[in-house]
CSV table of C-alpha atoms in Angstrom, one decimal:
chain,number,residue,atom,x,y,z
V,30,UNK,CA,0.0,0.0,0.0
V,31,UNK,CA,2.3,3.0,-1.3
V,32,UNK,CA,1.4,6.5,-0.3
V,33,UNK,CA,0.4,8.8,-3.0
V,34,UNK,CA,0.3,12.1,-1.0
V,35,UNK,CA,3.3,13.2,1.0
V,36,UNK,CA,3.3,16.1,3.6
V,37,UNK,CA,5.9,19.0,3.1
V,38,UNK,CA,7.6,17.7,6.3
V,39,UNK,CA,8.0,14.3,4.7
V,40,UNK,CA,9.5,15.7,1.5
V,41,UNK,CA,11.9,18.0,3.5
V,42,UNK,CA,13.0,15.0,5.6
V,43,UNK,CA,13.5,12.9,2.6
V,44,UNK,CA,15.7,15.6,1.0
V,45,UNK,CA,17.7,16.2,4.2
V,46,UNK,CA,18.3,12.5,4.4
V,47,UNK,CA,19.8,12.2,1.0
V,48,UNK,CA,22.0,15.3,1.5
V,49,UNK,CA,23.3,14.3,4.8
V,50,UNK,CA,23.8,10.5,4.4
V,51,UNK,CA,27.4,9.7,3.4
V,52,UNK,CA,27.6,8.3,-0.2
V,53,UNK,CA,23.9,8.1,-0.6
V,54,UNK,CA,22.4,8.0,-4.1
V,55,UNK,CA,19.0,9.2,-5.1
V,56,UNK,CA,18.1,5.7,-6.3
V,57,UNK,CA,18.9,4.1,-2.9
V,58,UNK,CA,17.2,6.7,-0.9
V,59,UNK,CA,14.1,6.7,-3.0
V,60,UNK,CA,13.9,2.8,-2.7
V,61,UNK,CA,14.3,3.0,1.1
V,62,UNK,CA,11.4,5.6,1.4
V,63,UNK,CA,9.2,3.7,-1.1
V,64,UNK,CA,9.0,6.7,-3.5
V,65,UNK,CA,9.6,7.1,-7.3
V,66,UNK,CA,13.2,8.3,-8.0
V,67,UNK,CA,11.9,11.1,-10.2
V,68,UNK,CA,9.6,12.3,-7.3
V,69,UNK,CA,12.7,12.4,-5.0
V,70,UNK,CA,14.6,14.4,-7.7
V,71,UNK,CA,11.9,16.7,-7.8
V,72,UNK,CA,11.9,17.4,-4.0
V,73,UNK,CA,15.7,17.9,-4.1
V,74,UNK,CA,15.3,20.5,-6.7
V,75,UNK,CA,12.6,22.2,-4.6
V,76,UNK,CA,14.0,21.9,-1.0
V,77,UNK,CA,17.5,21.0,-1.6
V,78,UNK,CA,20.5,23.2,-0.1
V,79,UNK,CA,22.9,22.3,-2.7
V,80,UNK,CA,25.3,20.4,-0.7
V,81,UNK,CA,26.0,16.6,-0.6
V,82,UNK,CA,27.9,14.4,1.9
V,83,UNK,CA,30.3,12.1,0.4
V,84,UNK,CA,31.3,8.6,1.4
V,85,UNK,CA,34.1,10.1,3.6
V,86,UNK,CA,31.8,12.4,5.6
V,87,UNK,CA,32.9,15.8,3.8
V,88,UNK,CA,30.2,18.0,2.6
V,89,UNK,CA,30.7,19.5,-0.8
V,90,UNK,CA,28.6,22.1,-2.8
V,91,UNK,CA,26.8,20.8,-5.7
V,92,UNK,CA,26.2,23.1,-8.6
V,93,UNK,CA,22.8,23.5,-9.7
V,94,UNK,CA,21.7,21.5,-12.7
V,95,UNK,CA,21.5,23.6,-16.0
V,96,UNK,CA,18.0,24.1,-17.2
V,97,UNK,CA,18.5,23.1,-21.0
V,98,UNK,CA,20.9,26.0,-22.0
V,99,UNK,CA,20.8,27.1,-25.6
V,100,UNK,CA,23.7,26.2,-27.7
V,101,UNK,CA,26.4,28.8,-27.7
V,102,UNK,CA,25.5,30.4,-24.3
V,103,UNK,CA,27.1,30.1,-20.9
V,104,UNK,CA,30.6,29.1,-20.1
V,105,UNK,CA,31.9,25.8,-21.7
V,106,UNK,CA,34.9,25.4,-19.3
V,107,UNK,CA,34.7,24.2,-15.6
V,108,UNK,CA,34.6,26.7,-12.8
V,109,UNK,CA,37.0,26.1,-9.9
V,110,UNK,CA,33.9,25.0,-7.8
V,111,UNK,CA,32.8,22.6,-10.5
V,112,UNK,CA,36.3,20.9,-11.0
V,113,UNK,CA,36.7,20.6,-7.1
V,114,UNK,CA,33.4,19.0,-7.0
V,115,UNK,CA,34.2,16.7,-9.8
V,116,UNK,CA,37.7,15.7,-8.5
V,117,UNK,CA,36.0,15.0,-5.0
V,118,UNK,CA,33.5,12.8,-6.7
V,119,UNK,CA,36.2,10.9,-8.4
V,120,UNK,CA,38.2,10.6,-5.4
V,121,UNK,CA,35.2,9.0,-3.5
V,122,UNK,CA,34.7,6.6,-6.4
V,123,UNK,CA,38.1,5.5,-6.2
V,124,UNK,CA,38.1,4.9,-2.5
V,125,UNK,CA,34.8,3.1,-2.7
V,126,UNK,CA,36.4,0.9,-5.5
V,127,UNK,CA,39.4,0.2,-3.2
V,128,UNK,CA,37.2,-0.9,-0.4
V,129,UNK,CA,35.3,-3.3,-2.9
V,130,UNK,CA,38.5,-4.8,-4.0
V,131,UNK,CA,39.8,-5.2,-0.4
V,132,UNK,CA,36.6,-6.9,0.7
V,133,UNK,CA,36.9,-9.2,-2.3
V,134,UNK,CA,40.5,-10.1,-1.5
V,135,UNK,CA,39.6,-10.7,2.1
V,136,UNK,CA,36.9,-13.3,0.9
V,137,UNK,CA,39.1,-15.2,-1.2
V,138,UNK,CA,41.8,-15.4,1.5
V,139,UNK,CA,39.5,-16.8,4.1
V,140,UNK,CA,38.1,-19.3,1.4
V,141,UNK,CA,41.7,-20.6,0.6
V,142,UNK,CA,42.7,-20.7,4.3
V,143,UNK,CA,39.6,-22.9,5.1
V,144,UNK,CA,40.0,-25.4,2.4
V,145,UNK,CA,43.9,-25.7,2.7
V,146,UNK,CA,44.2,-26.3,6.6
V,147,UNK,CA,40.9,-26.4,8.2
V,148,UNK,CA,41.0,-30.0,8.9
V,149,UNK,CA,43.8,-32.6,9.9
V,150,UNK,CA,42.7,-35.3,7.5
V,151,UNK,CA,42.4,-32.8,4.6
V,152,UNK,CA,46.0,-31.4,5.4
V,153,UNK,CA,47.5,-35.0,5.2
V,154,UNK,CA,45.7,-35.5,1.9
V,155,UNK,CA,47.2,-32.2,0.7
V,156,UNK,CA,50.6,-33.1,2.0
V,157,UNK,CA,50.6,-36.3,-0.1
V,158,UNK,CA,49.5,-34.5,-3.2
V,159,UNK,CA,52.1,-31.7,-2.8
V,160,UNK,CA,55.0,-34.1,-2.5
V,161,UNK,CA,53.8,-36.8,-5.1
V,162,UNK,CA,56.1,-35.7,-7.6
V,163,UNK,CA,59.1,-36.3,-5.4
V,164,UNK,CA,58.3,-39.4,-3.5
V,165,UNK,CA,56.0,-42.4,-4.3
V,166,UNK,CA,52.5,-42.0,-3.2
V,167,UNK,CA,52.6,-45.4,-1.5
V,168,UNK,CA,55.5,-44.5,0.7
V,169,UNK,CA,53.9,-41.0,1.7
V,170,UNK,CA,50.6,-42.6,2.5
V,171,UNK,CA,52.5,-44.9,4.8
V,172,UNK,CA,54.3,-42.2,6.6
V,173,UNK,CA,51.1,-40.1,7.2
V,174,UNK,CA,48.9,-43.2,8.0
V,175,UNK,CA,46.6,-43.0,4.9
V,176,UNK,CA,44.9,-45.5,2.9
V,177,UNK,CA,45.9,-45.1,-0.7
V,178,UNK,CA,42.4,-45.8,-1.9
V,179,UNK,CA,41.1,-42.9,0.4
V,180,UNK,CA,43.8,-40.6,-1.2
V,181,UNK,CA,42.9,-41.4,-4.7
V,182,UNK,CA,39.2,-40.9,-3.9
V,183,UNK,CA,40.0,-37.7,-2.4
V,184,UNK,CA,42.2,-36.8,-5.6
V,185,UNK,CA,39.4,-37.6,-7.8
V,186,UNK,CA,37.0,-35.5,-6.0
V,187,UNK,CA,39.1,-32.5,-6.4
V,188,UNK,CA,37.3,-30.9,-9.3
V,189,UNK,CA,33.9,-31.1,-7.4
V,190,UNK,CA,35.5,-29.6,-4.6
V,191,UNK,CA,37.1,-26.6,-6.5
V,192,UNK,CA,33.6,-26.1,-8.1
V,193,UNK,CA,32.0,-26.1,-4.9
V,194,UNK,CA,34.4,-23.6,-3.3
V,195,UNK,CA,34.1,-21.4,-6.1
V,196,UNK,CA,30.3,-21.5,-5.9
V,197,UNK,CA,30.5,-20.7,-2.2
V,198,UNK,CA,32.9,-17.9,-2.7
V,199,UNK,CA,30.5,-16.3,-5.3
V,200,UNK,CA,27.6,-16.9,-2.9
V,201,UNK,CA,29.6,-15.3,-0.2
V,202,UNK,CA,30.0,-12.1,-2.3
V,203,UNK,CA,26.3,-11.8,-2.9
V,204,UNK,CA,25.5,-12.3,0.8
V,205,UNK,CA,28.1,-9.7,1.7
V,206,UNK,CA,26.4,-7.3,-0.7
V,207,UNK,CA,23.2,-7.8,1.0
V,208,UNK,CA,24.7,-7.7,4.4
V,209,UNK,CA,26.4,-4.4,3.7
V,210,UNK,CA,23.3,-2.8,2.7
V,211,UNK,CA,21.7,-3.7,6.0
V,212,UNK,CA,24.1,-5.5,8.6
V,213,UNK,CA,21.2,-6.5,10.8
V,214,UNK,CA,20.2,-9.3,8.3
V,215,UNK,CA,20.8,-12.8,9.5
V,216,UNK,CA,20.6,-16.1,7.5
V,217,UNK,CA,16.8,-16.3,7.3
V,218,UNK,CA,16.3,-12.7,5.8
V,219,UNK,CA,19.4,-13.0,3.5
V,220,UNK,CA,18.0,-16.3,2.2
V,221,UNK,CA,14.7,-14.6,1.5
V,222,UNK,CA,16.4,-11.9,-0.3
V,223,UNK,CA,18.5,-14.1,-2.4
V,224,UNK,CA,15.5,-16.3,-3.3
V,225,UNK,CA,13.3,-13.3,-4.1
V,226,UNK,CA,12.1,-13.4,-7.8
V,227,UNK,CA,14.3,-16.5,-8.9
V,228,UNK,CA,13.1,-19.7,-10.3
V,229,UNK,CA,12.8,-22.9,-8.1
V,230,UNK,CA,16.1,-24.2,-9.6
V,231,UNK,CA,18.0,-21.1,-8.7
V,232,UNK,CA,16.8,-21.0,-5.1
V,233,UNK,CA,19.4,-21.4,-2.3
V,234,UNK,CA,18.8,-23.4,0.9
V,235,UNK,CA,19.0,-21.7,4.2
V,236,UNK,CA,21.4,-24.0,5.6
V,237,UNK,CA,23.9,-23.4,3.0
V,238,UNK,CA,23.5,-19.7,3.4
V,239,UNK,CA,24.2,-20.1,7.1
V,240,UNK,CA,27.2,-22.2,6.6
V,241,UNK,CA,28.6,-19.7,4.1
V,242,UNK,CA,27.9,-16.8,6.5
V,243,UNK,CA,29.6,-18.8,9.4
V,244,UNK,CA,32.7,-19.6,7.3
V,245,UNK,CA,33.0,-15.9,6.3
V,246,UNK,CA,32.2,-14.5,9.6
V,247,UNK,CA,29.2,-12.6,8.4
V,248,UNK,CA,26.6,-12.4,11.2
V,249,UNK,CA,23.4,-10.2,11.8
V,250,UNK,CA,23.6,-7.8,14.4
V,251,UNK,CA,22.2,-8.8,17.8
V,252,UNK,CA,21.9,-6.8,20.9
V,253,UNK,CA,20.2,-8.0,24.2
V,254,UNK,CA,19.2,-5.0,26.4
V,255,UNK,CA,16.5,-4.8,29.1
V,256,UNK,CA,15.2,-1.2,29.7
V,257,UNK,CA,12.1,-0.2,31.5
V,258,UNK,CA,10.3,2.4,29.4
V,259,UNK,CA,6.7,2.5,30.8
V,260,UNK,CA,6.0,3.5,34.4
V,261,UNK,CA,2.6,2.3,35.3
V,262,UNK,CA,0.0,5.0,36.2
V,263,UNK,CA,-3.4,4.4,37.8
V,264,UNK,CA,-6.1,4.2,34.9
V,265,UNK,CA,-8.5,7.1,34.7
V,266,UNK,CA,-11.0,4.7,33.5
V,267,UNK,CA,-11.6,0.9,33.2
V,268,UNK,CA,-10.4,-0.2,29.8
V,269,UNK,CA,-10.6,-4.1,29.2
V,270,UNK,CA,-7.9,-6.3,27.4
V,271,UNK,CA,-9.5,-7.2,24.2
V,272,UNK,CA,-6.3,-8.9,22.9
V,273,UNK,CA,-5.2,-11.0,25.6
V,274,UNK,CA,-1.7,-11.4,24.1
V,275,UNK,CA,-3.3,-12.5,20.8
V,276,UNK,CA,-1.5,-10.1,18.3
V,277,UNK,CA,-2.9,-11.3,15.3
V,278,UNK,CA,-5.7,-9.9,13.0
V,279,UNK,CA,-7.8,-11.2,10.0
V,280,UNK,CA,-7.1,-8.3,7.7
V,281,UNK,CA,-5.5,-4.9,7.6
V,282,UNK,CA,-6.8,-1.9,9.6
V,283,UNK,CA,-8.5,-3.9,12.2
V,284,UNK,CA,-6.3,-4.2,15.4
V,285,UNK,CA,-3.5,-2.0,16.3
V,286,UNK,CA,-1.0,-2.0,19.1
V,287,UNK,CA,1.0,1.3,20.3
V,288,UNK,CA,3.7,2.4,22.7
V,289,UNK,CA,5.9,5.2,23.8
V,290,UNK,CA,9.7,4.6,23.7
V,291,UNK,CA,12.7,6.8,24.7
V,292,UNK,CA,15.4,7.8,22.2
V,293,UNK,CA,18.5,8.7,24.2
V,294,UNK,CA,20.6,11.7,23.0
V,295,UNK,CA,24.2,12.3,24.0
V,296,UNK,CA,24.4,14.7,27.1
V,297,UNK,CA,21.4,13.1,28.9
V,298,UNK,CA,18.4,14.4,26.9
V,299,UNK,CA,15.8,12.3,25.4
V,300,UNK,CA,13.4,12.2,22.4
V,301,UNK,CA,10.3,10.1,22.5
V,302,UNK,CA,8.5,7.9,19.8
V,303,UNK,CA,5.0,7.0,19.7
V,304,UNK,CA,3.9,4.2,17.6
V,305,UNK,CA,0.8,2.8,16.0
V,306,UNK,CA,1.3,-0.8,14.4
V,307,UNK,CA,-1.1,-2.9,12.5
V,308,UNK,CA,-1.3,-6.5,13.9
V,309,UNK,CA,-2.0,-8.1,10.5
V,310,UNK,CA,1.1,-6.9,8.7
V,311,UNK,CA,3.2,-5.2,11.4
V,312,UNK,CA,3.0,-2.1,9.3
V,313,UNK,CA,4.0,1.0,11.2
V,314,UNK,CA,0.8,2.8,10.3
V,315,UNK,CA,1.4,6.0,12.3
V,316,UNK,CA,4.3,7.5,14.5
V,317,UNK,CA,5.4,10.7,16.0
V,318,UNK,CA,8.6,12.1,17.6
V,319,UNK,CA,8.6,14.8,20.2
V,320,UNK,CA,10.9,16.0,23.2
V,321,UNK,CA,8.1,15.6,25.4
V,322,UNK,CA,5.6,12.7,26.8
V,323,UNK,CA,2.4,14.6,26.8
V,324,UNK,CA,-0.8,13.2,25.4
V,325,UNK,CA,-0.2,15.2,22.2
V,326,UNK,CA,2.5,12.8,21.2
V,327,UNK,CA,0.2,9.8,21.2
V,328,UNK,CA,-2.5,11.5,19.7
V,329,UNK,CA,-0.3,12.8,16.9
V,330,UNK,CA,0.7,9.0,16.1
V,331,UNK,CA,-3.1,7.9,16.0
V,332,UNK,CA,-3.9,10.8,13.8
V,333,UNK,CA,-1.0,9.9,11.5
V,334,UNK,CA,-2.4,6.2,11.2
V,335,UNK,CA,-5.9,7.7,10.7
V,336,UNK,CA,-4.6,9.7,7.7
V,337,UNK,CA,-2.4,6.9,6.3
V,338,UNK,CA,-5.4,4.4,6.5
V,339,UNK,CA,-7.9,7.0,5.4
V,340,UNK,CA,-9.9,6.3,8.6
V,341,UNK,CA,-9.7,3.9,11.5
V,342,UNK,CA,-13.4,3.6,12.3
V,343,UNK,CA,-14.2,0.2,13.8
V,344,UNK,CA,-10.6,-0.7,14.7
V,345,UNK,CA,-9.1,-1.6,18.0
V,346,UNK,CA,-6.0,0.1,19.6
V,347,UNK,CA,-4.3,-1.7,22.2
V,348,UNK,CA,-1.6,-0.1,24.5
V,349,UNK,CA,-0.3,-0.2,28.2
V,350,UNK,CA,-1.7,1.8,31.0
V,351,UNK,CA,0.6,4.7,30.6
V,352,UNK,CA,-0.9,8.0,31.6
V,353,UNK,CA,-1.0,9.4,28.0
V,354,UNK,CA,-3.3,6.4,26.9
V,355,UNK,CA,-5.5,6.7,30.0
V,356,UNK,CA,-6.1,10.4,29.7
V,357,UNK,CA,-9.6,11.7,28.9
V,358,UNK,CA,-8.2,13.6,25.8
V,359,UNK,CA,-6.8,10.5,24.2
V,360,UNK,CA,-10.2,8.6,25.1
V,361,UNK,CA,-12.1,11.3,23.4
V,362,UNK,CA,-9.9,11.2,20.2
V,363,UNK,CA,-10.5,7.4,20.0
V,364,UNK,CA,-14.2,7.9,20.3
V,365,UNK,CA,-14.0,10.7,17.5
V,366,UNK,CA,-12.1,8.4,15.2
V,367,UNK,CA,-14.5,5.5,16.0
V,368,UNK,CA,-11.6,3.5,17.6
V,369,UNK,CA,-12.0,0.9,20.6
V,370,UNK,CA,-9.5,1.1,23.3
V,371,UNK,CA,-7.8,-1.9,24.8
V,372,UNK,CA,-5.1,-2.1,27.5
V,373,UNK,CA,-3.1,-4.8,29.2
V,374,UNK,CA,-2.6,-5.4,32.9
V,375,UNK,CA,-0.9,-2.8,34.8
V,376,UNK,CA,2.9,-3.3,34.8
V,377,UNK,CA,3.0,-6.3,32.5
V,378,UNK,CA,5.1,-5.8,29.3
V,379,UNK,CA,4.2,-9.0,27.8
V,380,UNK,CA,0.6,-7.7,27.4
V,381,UNK,CA,1.9,-5.3,24.9
V,382,UNK,CA,4.9,-7.5,23.6
V,383,UNK,CA,4.5,-6.6,19.8
V,384,UNK,CA,5.1,-3.0,20.4
V,385,UNK,CA,7.9,-3.6,22.7
V,386,UNK,CA,9.5,-5.9,20.2
V,387,UNK,CA,9.2,-3.0,17.6
V,388,UNK,CA,11.0,-0.7,19.9
V,389,UNK,CA,13.7,-3.1,20.7
V,390,UNK,CA,14.3,-3.7,16.9
V,391,UNK,CA,14.6,-0.1,16.1
V,392,UNK,CA,17.2,0.7,18.7
V,393,UNK,CA,19.2,-2.5,18.2
V,394,UNK,CA,19.4,-1.9,14.3
V,395,UNK,CA,19.9,1.8,14.3
V,396,UNK,CA,22.1,2.4,17.3
V,397,UNK,CA,23.9,-1.0,17.2
V,398,UNK,CA,27.0,-0.6,19.2
V,399,UNK,CA,26.2,3.0,20.3
V,400,UNK,CA,24.1,3.8,23.6
V,401,UNK,CA,23.0,7.2,22.5
V,402,UNK,CA,22.4,9.4,19.3
V,403,UNK,CA,25.0,12.2,18.9
V,404,UNK,CA,22.3,14.8,18.7
V,405,UNK,CA,18.5,15.4,18.0
V,406,UNK,CA,19.0,16.1,14.3
V,407,UNK,CA,20.8,12.8,13.8
V,408,UNK,CA,18.5,10.9,15.9
V,409,UNK,CA,15.4,12.2,13.9
V,410,UNK,CA,17.0,11.7,10.5
V,411,UNK,CA,18.0,8.1,11.3
V,412,UNK,CA,14.6,7.1,12.8
V,413,UNK,CA,12.9,8.6,9.9
V,414,UNK,CA,14.8,6.5,7.5
V,415,UNK,CA,14.4,3.3,9.6
V,416,UNK,CA,10.7,3.6,10.2
V,417,UNK,CA,10.0,4.3,6.5
V,418,UNK,CA,12.4,1.6,5.2
V,419,UNK,CA,10.7,-0.8,7.7
V,420,UNK,CA,7.4,-0.6,5.9
V,421,UNK,CA,8.9,-0.5,2.3
V,422,UNK,CA,11.8,-2.8,2.3
V,423,UNK,CA,12.7,-4.3,5.5
V,424,UNK,CA,11.8,-8.1,5.5
V,425,UNK,CA,9.7,-9.3,8.5
V,426,UNK,CA,9.7,-12.6,9.6
V,427,UNK,CA,6.0,-12.4,10.2
V,428,UNK,CA,5.2,-11.6,6.8
V,429,UNK,CA,7.3,-14.5,5.3
V,430,UNK,CA,10.3,-12.4,5.0
V,431,UNK,CA,8.5,-9.8,2.9
V,432,UNK,CA,8.1,-6.3,3.8
V,433,UNK,CA,4.8,-5.1,5.6
V,434,UNK,CA,3.6,-3.0,2.4
V,435,UNK,CA,4.2,-6.0,0.2
V,436,UNK,CA,2.3,-8.3,2.6
V,437,UNK,CA,-0.6,-6.1,2.4
V,438,UNK,CA,-0.4,-5.8,-1.3
V,439,UNK,CA,-0.6,-9.8,-1.6
V,440,UNK,CA,-3.6,-9.7,0.7
V,441,UNK,CA,-5.5,-7.1,-1.6
V,442,UNK,CA,-4.6,-9.3,-4.6
V,443,UNK,CA,-5.9,-12.3,-3.1
V,444,UNK,CA,-9.1,-10.5,-2.2
V,445,UNK,CA,-9.4,-9.4,-6.1
V,446,UNK,CA,-8.7,-12.8,-7.5
V,447,UNK,CA,-11.5,-14.2,-5.1
V,448,UNK,CA,-14.1,-11.9,-6.6
């Protein structure tokens, strides 16, 4: 379900994300945000500052694109600024190519080391092969305690081993390319990415992907943290638990869960993120960021979902007993939108585990080894990119390793075919 109308704030954030992300391309950012490349180009022309961050983190002014100048008009030679920008771009391209070659060389080195000396028996076979031109195979096998039949069987299988090693090296390169784009992906998601859109004969087994990743030290990022983000408050009204930990839905726009999580900033400050997540597809239908935790924050997130879904009438919204969700203003907003409230038990995070899991995934995949964001602007920019990519491209295990948007599109297609 792609969005057709984008707010001015969304467009400005998209342009700021493109300009400030090192080495970003219009094609890559457009794909992450789920928009057409030409649309993003138009936004850059309208809202861009004319600067771009290269892969090394430097920001360089980018000259405005000419608007079809007539022949014979304007300067035909480069200005100093244009030449500097061109040389910086060429330098960045060379550095990127050097990085690519270094990565490829490292993959080949690890593969050679594994097949040459990873096993004592293999080492003995290799010893005989390396010295068979100087000494008799029979004598060599006796010294290293090998059966000659076993050695010749190993020798005859060498072409198969070589072909298998080459195939695994090629697969490792494909895996590393996917992992470089999103280093949070583990074997299941990478397998789904490799098998997306290929024939049955071209599909790769997940066990092989896991083995190649293990041999090449490619792992998805994992982080275990336990942080208490919700302080229970006495409810202003009695709201029943309509889900009872069953976070499933028969169709989109039926059941939602939501929560507030803190986003730590260096220096001790915090931003706060409120979410509205569809239980059918795990799509983030609405969200809002603010430097406060007032009721306005959760109200803005619910209104964002209302706009994205063209209405929430008849749906259920499940949350914890935070003071924002138990307030009279939020109850009034739910009533106005035709939303039925549901709440888990006080102080029990498992009753809202779907929302808690989303919060944990965001911080784990964006912050990774860091504990805080460097500043508010960086936090807002990185969260904006992740939550947008979460809907458009990030593969979710619940959706059969498809993105939430793709999962909902399949649902609509199934309905249409049944008519």
